Short mmCIF file of C-alpha atoms in Angstrom, two decimals:
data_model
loop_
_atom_site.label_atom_id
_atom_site.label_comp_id
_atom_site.label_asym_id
_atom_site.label_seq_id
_atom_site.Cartn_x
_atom_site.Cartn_y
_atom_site.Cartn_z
CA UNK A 1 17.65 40.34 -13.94
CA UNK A 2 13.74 41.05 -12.28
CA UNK A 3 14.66 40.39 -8.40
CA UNK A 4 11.50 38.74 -7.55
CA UNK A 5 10.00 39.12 -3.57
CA UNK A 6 6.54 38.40 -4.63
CA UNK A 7 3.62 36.40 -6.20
CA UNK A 8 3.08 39.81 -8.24
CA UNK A 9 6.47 39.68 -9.59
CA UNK A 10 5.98 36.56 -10.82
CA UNK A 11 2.51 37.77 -12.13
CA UNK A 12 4.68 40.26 -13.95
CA UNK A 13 6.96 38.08 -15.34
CA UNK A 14 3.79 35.52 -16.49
CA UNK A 15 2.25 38.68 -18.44
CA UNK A 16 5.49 39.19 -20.70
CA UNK A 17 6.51 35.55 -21.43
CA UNK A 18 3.08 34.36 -22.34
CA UNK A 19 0.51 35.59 -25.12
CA UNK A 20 -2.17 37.56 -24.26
CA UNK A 21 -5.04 35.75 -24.37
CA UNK A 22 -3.63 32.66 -22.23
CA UNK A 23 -2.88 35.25 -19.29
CA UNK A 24 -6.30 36.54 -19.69
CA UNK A 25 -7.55 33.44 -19.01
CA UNK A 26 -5.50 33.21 -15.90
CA UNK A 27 -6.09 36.47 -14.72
CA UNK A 28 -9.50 37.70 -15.76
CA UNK A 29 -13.10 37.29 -14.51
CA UNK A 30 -16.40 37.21 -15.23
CA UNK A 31 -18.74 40.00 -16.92
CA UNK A 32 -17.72 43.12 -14.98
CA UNK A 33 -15.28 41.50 -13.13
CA UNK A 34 -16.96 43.16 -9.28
CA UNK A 35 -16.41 39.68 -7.60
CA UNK A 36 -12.84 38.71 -8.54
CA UNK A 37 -11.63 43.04 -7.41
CA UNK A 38 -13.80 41.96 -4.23
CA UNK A 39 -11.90 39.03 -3.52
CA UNK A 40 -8.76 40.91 -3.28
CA UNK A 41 -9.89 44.06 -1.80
CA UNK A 42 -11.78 42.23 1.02
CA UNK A 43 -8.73 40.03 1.84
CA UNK A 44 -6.45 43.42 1.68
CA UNK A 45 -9.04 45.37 4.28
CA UNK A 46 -8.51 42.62 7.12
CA UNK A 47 -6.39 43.81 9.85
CA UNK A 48 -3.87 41.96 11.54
CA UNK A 49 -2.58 42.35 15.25
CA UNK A 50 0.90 43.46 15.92
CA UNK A 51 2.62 41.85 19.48
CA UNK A 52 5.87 42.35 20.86
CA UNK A 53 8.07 40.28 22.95
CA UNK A 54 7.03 37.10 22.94
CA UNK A 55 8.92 34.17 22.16
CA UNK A 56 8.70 33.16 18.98
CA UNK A 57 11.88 31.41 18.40
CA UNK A 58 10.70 27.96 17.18
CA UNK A 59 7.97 28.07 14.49
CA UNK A 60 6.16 25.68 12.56
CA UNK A 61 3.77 26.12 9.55
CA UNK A 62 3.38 22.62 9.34
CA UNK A 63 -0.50 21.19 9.38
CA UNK A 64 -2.78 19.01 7.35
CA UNK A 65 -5.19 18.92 5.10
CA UNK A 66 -7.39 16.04 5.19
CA UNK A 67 -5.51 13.81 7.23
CA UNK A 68 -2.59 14.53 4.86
CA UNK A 69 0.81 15.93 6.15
CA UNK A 70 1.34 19.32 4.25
CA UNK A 71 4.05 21.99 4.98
CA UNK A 72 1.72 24.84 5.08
CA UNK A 73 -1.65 25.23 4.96
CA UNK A 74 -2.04 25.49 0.76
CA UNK A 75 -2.78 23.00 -1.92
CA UNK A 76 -2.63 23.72 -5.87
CA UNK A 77 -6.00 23.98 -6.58
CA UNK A 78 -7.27 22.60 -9.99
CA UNK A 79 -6.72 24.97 -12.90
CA UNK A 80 -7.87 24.07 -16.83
CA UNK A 81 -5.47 24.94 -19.95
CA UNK A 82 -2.60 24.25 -17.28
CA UNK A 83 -0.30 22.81 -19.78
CA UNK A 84 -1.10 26.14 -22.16
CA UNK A 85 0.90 28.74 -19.55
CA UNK A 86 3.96 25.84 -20.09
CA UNK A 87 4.77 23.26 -21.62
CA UNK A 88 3.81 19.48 -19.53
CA UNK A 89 2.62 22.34 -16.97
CA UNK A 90 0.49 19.66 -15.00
CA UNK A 91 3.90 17.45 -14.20
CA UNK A 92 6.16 20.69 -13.24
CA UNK A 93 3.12 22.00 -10.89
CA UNK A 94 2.74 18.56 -9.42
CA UNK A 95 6.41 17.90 -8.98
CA UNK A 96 7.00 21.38 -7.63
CA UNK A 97 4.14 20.90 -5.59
CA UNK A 98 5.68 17.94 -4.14
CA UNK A 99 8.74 18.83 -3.52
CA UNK A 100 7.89 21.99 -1.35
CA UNK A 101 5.43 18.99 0.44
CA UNK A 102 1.91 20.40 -0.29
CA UNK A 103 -1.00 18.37 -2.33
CA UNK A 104 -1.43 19.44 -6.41
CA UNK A 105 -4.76 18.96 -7.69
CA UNK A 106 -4.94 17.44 -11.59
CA UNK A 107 -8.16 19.12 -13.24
CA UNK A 108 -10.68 17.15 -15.69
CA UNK A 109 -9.49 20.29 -18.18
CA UNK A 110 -5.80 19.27 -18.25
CA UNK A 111 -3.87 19.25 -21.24
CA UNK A 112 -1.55 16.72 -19.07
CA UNK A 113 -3.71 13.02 -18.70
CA UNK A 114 -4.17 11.88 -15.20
CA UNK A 115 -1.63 8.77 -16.59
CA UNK A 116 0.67 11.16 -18.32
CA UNK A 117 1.24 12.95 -14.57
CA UNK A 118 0.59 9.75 -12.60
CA UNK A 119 4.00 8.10 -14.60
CA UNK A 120 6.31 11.46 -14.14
CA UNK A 121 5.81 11.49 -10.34
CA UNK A 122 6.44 9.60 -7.34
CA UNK A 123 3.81 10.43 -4.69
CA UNK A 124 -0.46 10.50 -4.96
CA UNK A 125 -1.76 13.51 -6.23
CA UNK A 126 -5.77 15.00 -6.14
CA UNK A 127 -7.97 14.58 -9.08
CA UNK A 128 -10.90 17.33 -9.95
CA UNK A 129 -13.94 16.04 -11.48
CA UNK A 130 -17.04 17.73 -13.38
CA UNK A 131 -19.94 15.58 -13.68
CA UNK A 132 -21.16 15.84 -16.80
CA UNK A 133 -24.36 14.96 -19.14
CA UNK A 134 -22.00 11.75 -19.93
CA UNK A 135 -22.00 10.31 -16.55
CA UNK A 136 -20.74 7.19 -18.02
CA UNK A 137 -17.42 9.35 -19.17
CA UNK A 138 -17.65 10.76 -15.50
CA UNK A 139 -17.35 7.61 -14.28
CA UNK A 140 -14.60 6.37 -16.30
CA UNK A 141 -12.85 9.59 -15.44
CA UNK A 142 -13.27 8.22 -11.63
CA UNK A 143 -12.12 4.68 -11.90
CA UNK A 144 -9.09 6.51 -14.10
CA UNK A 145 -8.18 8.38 -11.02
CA UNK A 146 -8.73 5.26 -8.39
CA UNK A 147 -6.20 3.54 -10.86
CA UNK A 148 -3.50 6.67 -10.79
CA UNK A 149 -4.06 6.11 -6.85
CA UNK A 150 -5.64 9.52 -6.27
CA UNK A 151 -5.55 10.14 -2.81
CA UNK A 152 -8.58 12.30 -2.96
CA UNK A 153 -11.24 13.42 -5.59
CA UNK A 154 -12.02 17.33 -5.51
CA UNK A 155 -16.08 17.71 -7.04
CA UNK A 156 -16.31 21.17 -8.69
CA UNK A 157 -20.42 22.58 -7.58
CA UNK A 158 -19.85 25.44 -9.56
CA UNK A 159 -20.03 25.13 -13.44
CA UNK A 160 -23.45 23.79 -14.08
CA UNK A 161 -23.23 26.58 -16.52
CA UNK A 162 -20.53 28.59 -17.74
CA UNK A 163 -20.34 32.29 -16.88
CA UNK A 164 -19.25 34.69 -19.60
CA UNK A 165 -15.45 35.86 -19.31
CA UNK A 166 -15.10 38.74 -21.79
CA UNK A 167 -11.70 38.91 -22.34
CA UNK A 168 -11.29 35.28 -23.36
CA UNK A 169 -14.31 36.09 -26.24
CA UNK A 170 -12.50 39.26 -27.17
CA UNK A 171 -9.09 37.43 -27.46
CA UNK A 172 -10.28 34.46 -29.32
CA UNK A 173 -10.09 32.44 -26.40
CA UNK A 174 -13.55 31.36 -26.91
CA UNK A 175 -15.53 27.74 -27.40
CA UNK A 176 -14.77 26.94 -30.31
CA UNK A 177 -11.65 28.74 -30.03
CA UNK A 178 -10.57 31.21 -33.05
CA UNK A 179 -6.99 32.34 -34.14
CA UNK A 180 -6.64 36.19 -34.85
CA UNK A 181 -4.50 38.04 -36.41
CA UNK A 182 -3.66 39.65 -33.53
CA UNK A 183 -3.36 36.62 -31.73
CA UNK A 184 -1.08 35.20 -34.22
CA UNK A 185 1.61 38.13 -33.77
CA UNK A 186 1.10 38.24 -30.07
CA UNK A 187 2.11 34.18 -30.25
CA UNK A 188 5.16 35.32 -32.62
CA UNK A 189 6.67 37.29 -30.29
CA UNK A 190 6.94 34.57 -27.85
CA UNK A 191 8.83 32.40 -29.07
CA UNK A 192 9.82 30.60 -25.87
CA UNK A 193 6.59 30.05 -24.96
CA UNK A 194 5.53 28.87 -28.26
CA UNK A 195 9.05 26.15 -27.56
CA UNK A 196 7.76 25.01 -24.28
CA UNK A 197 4.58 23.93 -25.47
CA UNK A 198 5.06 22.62 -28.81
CA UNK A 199 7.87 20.30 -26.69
CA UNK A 200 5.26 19.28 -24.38
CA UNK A 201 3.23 15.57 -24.15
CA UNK A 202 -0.06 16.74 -25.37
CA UNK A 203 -1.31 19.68 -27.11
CA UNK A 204 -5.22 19.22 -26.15
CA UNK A 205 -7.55 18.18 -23.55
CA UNK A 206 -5.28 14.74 -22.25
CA UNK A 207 -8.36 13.49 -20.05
CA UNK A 208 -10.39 13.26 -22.98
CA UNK A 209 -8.25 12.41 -26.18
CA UNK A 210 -9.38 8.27 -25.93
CA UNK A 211 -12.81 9.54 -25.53
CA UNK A 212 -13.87 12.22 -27.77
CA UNK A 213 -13.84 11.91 -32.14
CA UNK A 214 -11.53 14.58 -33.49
CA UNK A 215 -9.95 14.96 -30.00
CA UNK A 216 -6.65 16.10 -31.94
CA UNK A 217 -8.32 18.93 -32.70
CA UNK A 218 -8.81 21.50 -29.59
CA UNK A 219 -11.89 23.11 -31.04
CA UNK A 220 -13.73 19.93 -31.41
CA UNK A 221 -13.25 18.98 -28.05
CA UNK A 222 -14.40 22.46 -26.90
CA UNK A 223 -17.09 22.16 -28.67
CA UNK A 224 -18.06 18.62 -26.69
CA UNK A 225 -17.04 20.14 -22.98
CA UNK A 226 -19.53 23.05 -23.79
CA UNK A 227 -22.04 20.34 -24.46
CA UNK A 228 -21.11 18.63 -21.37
CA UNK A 229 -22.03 21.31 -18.39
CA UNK A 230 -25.15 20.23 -17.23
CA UNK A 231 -28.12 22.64 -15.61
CA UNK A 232 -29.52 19.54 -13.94
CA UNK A 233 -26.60 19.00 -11.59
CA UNK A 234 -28.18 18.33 -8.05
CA UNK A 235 -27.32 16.80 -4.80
CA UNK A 236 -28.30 13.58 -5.45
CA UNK A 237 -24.93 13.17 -8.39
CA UNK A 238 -22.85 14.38 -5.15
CA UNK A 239 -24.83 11.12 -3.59
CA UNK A 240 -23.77 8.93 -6.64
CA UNK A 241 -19.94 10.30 -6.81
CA UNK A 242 -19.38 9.32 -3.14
CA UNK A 243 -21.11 6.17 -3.96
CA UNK A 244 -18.34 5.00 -6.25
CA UNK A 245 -15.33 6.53 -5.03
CA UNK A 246 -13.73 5.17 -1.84
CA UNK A 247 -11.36 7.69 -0.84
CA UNK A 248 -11.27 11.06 0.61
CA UNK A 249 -14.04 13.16 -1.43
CA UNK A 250 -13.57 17.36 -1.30
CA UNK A 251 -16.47 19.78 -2.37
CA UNK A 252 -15.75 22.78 -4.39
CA UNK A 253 -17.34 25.73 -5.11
CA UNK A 254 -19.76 27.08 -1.97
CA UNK A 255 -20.30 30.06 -1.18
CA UNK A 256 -23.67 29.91 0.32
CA UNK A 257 -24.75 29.09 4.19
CA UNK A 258 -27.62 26.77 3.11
CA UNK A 259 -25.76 25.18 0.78
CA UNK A 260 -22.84 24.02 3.29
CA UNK A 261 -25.17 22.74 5.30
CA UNK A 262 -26.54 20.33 2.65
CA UNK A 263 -22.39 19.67 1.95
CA UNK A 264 -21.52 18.95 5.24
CA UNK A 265 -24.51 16.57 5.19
CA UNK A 266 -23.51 14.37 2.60
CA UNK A 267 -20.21 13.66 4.90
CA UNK A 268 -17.80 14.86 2.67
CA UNK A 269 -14.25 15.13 4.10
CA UNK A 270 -13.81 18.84 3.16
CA UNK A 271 -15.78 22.01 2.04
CA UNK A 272 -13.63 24.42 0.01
CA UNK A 273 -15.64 28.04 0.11
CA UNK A 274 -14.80 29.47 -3.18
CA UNK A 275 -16.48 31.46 -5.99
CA UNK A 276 -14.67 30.15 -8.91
CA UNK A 277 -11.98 32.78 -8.73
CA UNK A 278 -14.44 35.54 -9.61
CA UNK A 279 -15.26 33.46 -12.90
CA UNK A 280 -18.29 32.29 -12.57
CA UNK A 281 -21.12 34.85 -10.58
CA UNK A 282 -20.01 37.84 -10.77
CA UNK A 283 -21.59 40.06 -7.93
CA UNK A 284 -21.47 37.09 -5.54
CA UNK A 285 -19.79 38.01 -2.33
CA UNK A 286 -16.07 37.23 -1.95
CA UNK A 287 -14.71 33.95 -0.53
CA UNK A 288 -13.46 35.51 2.26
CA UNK A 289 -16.41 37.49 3.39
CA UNK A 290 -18.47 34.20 3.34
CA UNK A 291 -16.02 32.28 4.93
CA UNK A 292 -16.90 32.93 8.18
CA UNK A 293 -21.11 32.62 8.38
CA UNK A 294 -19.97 29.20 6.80
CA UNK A 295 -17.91 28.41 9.59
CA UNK A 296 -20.21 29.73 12.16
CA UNK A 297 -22.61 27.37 10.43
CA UNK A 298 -20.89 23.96 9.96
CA UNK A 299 -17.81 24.53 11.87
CA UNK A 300 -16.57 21.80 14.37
CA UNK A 301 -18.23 18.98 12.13
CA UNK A 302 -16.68 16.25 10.63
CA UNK A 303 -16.10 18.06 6.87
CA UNK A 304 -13.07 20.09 7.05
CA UNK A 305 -13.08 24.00 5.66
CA UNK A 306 -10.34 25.13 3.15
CA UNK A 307 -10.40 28.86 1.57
CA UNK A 308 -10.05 29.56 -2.43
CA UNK A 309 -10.42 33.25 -3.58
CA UNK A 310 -7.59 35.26 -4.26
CA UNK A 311 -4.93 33.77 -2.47
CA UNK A 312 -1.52 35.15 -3.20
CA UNK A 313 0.26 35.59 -0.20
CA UNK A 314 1.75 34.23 3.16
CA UNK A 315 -0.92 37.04 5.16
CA UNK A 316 -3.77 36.00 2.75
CA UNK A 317 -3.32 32.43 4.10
CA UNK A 318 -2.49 33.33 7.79
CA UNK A 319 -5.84 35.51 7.95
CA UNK A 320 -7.82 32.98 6.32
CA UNK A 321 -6.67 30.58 9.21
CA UNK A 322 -7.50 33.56 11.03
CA UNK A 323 -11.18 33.07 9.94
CA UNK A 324 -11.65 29.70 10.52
CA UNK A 325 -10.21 27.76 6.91
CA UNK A 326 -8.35 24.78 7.53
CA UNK A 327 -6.31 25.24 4.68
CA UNK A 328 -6.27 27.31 1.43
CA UNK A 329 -5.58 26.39 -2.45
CA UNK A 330 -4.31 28.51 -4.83
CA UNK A 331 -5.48 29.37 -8.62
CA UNK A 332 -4.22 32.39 -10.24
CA UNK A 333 -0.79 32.36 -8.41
CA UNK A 334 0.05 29.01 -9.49
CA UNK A 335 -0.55 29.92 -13.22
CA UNK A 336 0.92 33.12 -12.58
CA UNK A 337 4.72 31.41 -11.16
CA UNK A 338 4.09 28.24 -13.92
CA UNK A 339 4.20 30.77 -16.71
CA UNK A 340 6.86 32.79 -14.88
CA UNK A 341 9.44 29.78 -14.26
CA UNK A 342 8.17 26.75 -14.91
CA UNK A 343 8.43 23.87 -11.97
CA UNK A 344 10.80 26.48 -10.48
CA UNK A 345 8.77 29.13 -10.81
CA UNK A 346 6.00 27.33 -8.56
CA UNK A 347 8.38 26.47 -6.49
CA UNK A 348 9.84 29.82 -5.78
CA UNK A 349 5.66 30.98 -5.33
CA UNK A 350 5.39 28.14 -2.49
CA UNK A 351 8.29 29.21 -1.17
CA UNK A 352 7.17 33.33 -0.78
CA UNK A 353 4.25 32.30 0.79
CA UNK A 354 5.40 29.63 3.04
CA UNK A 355 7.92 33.00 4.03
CA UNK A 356 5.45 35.43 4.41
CA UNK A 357 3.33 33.14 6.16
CA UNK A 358 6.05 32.41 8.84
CA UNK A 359 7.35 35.71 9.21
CA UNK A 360 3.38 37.28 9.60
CA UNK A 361 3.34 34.44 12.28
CA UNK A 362 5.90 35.71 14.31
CA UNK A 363 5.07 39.05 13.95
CA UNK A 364 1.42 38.55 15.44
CA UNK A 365 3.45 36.45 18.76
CA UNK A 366 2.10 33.16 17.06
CA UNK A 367 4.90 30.26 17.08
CA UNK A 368 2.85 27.21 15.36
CA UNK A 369 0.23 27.34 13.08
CA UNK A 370 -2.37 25.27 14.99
CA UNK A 371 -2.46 28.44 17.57
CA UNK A 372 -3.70 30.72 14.62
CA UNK A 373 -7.57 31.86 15.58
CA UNK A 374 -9.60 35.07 15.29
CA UNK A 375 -6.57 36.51 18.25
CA UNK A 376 -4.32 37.32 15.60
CA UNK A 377 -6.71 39.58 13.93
CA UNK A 378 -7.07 43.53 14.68
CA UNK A 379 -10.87 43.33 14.47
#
């Protein structure tokens, strides 16, 4: 039996049980791949201060995140192809999610629908949107989510246009998608895998099945999204999304000083500083080396600031707090634990980092994580 102590473990795990090319797609960046080995090395090279004897008997981790009531400082950040690393993947992550009593975000690229999830849980989840050339669809997409009672809509900035990822091309994993023959014995010798999905709700794109012609078939309607990103994305659609939906709205996806500013400015209720995961630019800074010029810049304002980029520990949170972030949401890890276990494998990830993020707490004299600033950093 693998004893498993951390989110690498379950990474681990995730690479053997799934096929190749779906844990590429997890795990993989963007051309050369510079940006997604700088978000972790960057992260790694940030110091953290020891202290001794102080009491630090009675600790909390609890916070919020937009108003909301969270356990730690993490939400399950939206993630495409979510129901590919396990079967009805969307409803264990949400549940799981849940459960530990942190948000789940549902993305547009869900193989789940928004109703499918919406009628296997009990509590309001977060919906991510791309606006796209259809902004009727877009729309449709929103009122969807107002009547799923999504307590808040995440806006993703960056995918006006796609980025290459070589190793989903190389793999087959590519728009329109194509089956090797390599692929096809990879997909043989997981056979639980191949179970788990075949069992599950939906086999395609559940957000847009009503909407698409040939949406049964998954290369049809990935040969519509790739139609759908659109160059002439601007400020003024983040004016028209807010102008339609009444609830808490979250920007995703900057990474640039200027830029926040011009977020901040259209009131939004949180600013996640993210680069995609490394998927998108590659050669753009990390998340975490931006993350504080942005808060320099906009901090103290009414929009909240969250972290994305590589998160996959309790210390990768706690410095990240550290920095400035509100709160954090987590990509890769989440796939990583899904395709590991399943609802209980994200439950078990939550649960290392939630661990970590205590024990790293204590061990820098820091009982509650409202006290975390810049003093718990050896800088």
């Amino acid at each position: 039996m693998t004893v498993v102590t951390n989110i690498q473990d379950l990474r681990a795990i995730a690479m053997r049980k799934v096929p190749r090319a779906v844990f590429h797609y997890a795990d993989r960046g963007s051309y050369d791949e510079a940006t997604i080995r700088a978000n972790k090395a960057d992260l790694s090279a940030i110091p953290l201060r020891q202290r001794v004897m102080i009491d630090v008997s009675d600790r909390s981790t609890a916070t919020t995140m937009i108003g909301e009531k969270v356990a730690l400082p993490l939400a399950i950040a939206p993630t495409g192809l979510t129901g590919l690393f396990h079967g009805d993947g969307e409803i264990h992550g949400c549940r799981a999610a849940h459960a530990a009593g942190i948000p789940f975000t549902l993305s547009t690229m869900s193989i789940c629908s928004i109703e499918d999830v919406a009628g296997a849980v009990s509590k309001p989840f977060w919906f991510q949107l791309y606006v796209m050339k259809d902004r009727k669809f877009s729309e449709s997409l929103i009122e969807r989510a107002k009547a799923a009672k999504c307590s808040a809509l995440v806006l993703t900035l960056d995918l006006q246009i796609q980025g290459q990822r070589h190793m989903d091309i190389k793999n087959g994993l590519s728009v329109p998608p194509k089956l090797t023959v390599a692929n096809a014995i990879d997909i043989a010798t997981k056979p639980a895998w191949a179970l788990s999905v075949l069992m599950g709700k939906r086999h395609s794109f559940g957000n847009l099945a009503e909407r698409v012609p040939g949406a049964d078939s998954l290369t049809t309607l990935s040969q519509w999204i790739a139609g759908q990103f659109d160059p002439s994305l601007s400020w003024k659609d983040v004016e028209w999304v807010r102008s339609i939906w009444p609830g808490k709205l979250i920007l995703k996806g900057v990474l640039d000083v200027e830029d926040a500013k011009i977020a901040a400015e259209t009131g939004a209720d949180a600013i996640v500083v993210s680069n995609h995961g490394g998927r998108q630019l590659d050669g753009a800074v990390s998340s975490i080396s931006a993350l504080p010029r942005i808060v320099d810049a906009i901090g103290g304002g009414k929009s909240e600031i969250w972290f994305d980029g590589g998160v996959t520990s309790g210390q990768d949170i706690l410095k990240a707090r550290a920095l400035g972030a509100r709160g954090c949401m987590m990509g890769k890890a989440f796939l990583w634990s899904l395709a590991a276990g399943g609802q209980a494998g994200v439950a078990q990830a939550i649960e290392i980092m939630r661990r970590e993020l205590d024990v790293s707490m204590a061990l820098t004299g820091t009982k509650d994580i409202e006290q975390v600033d810049a003093s718990v950093l050896a800088l």
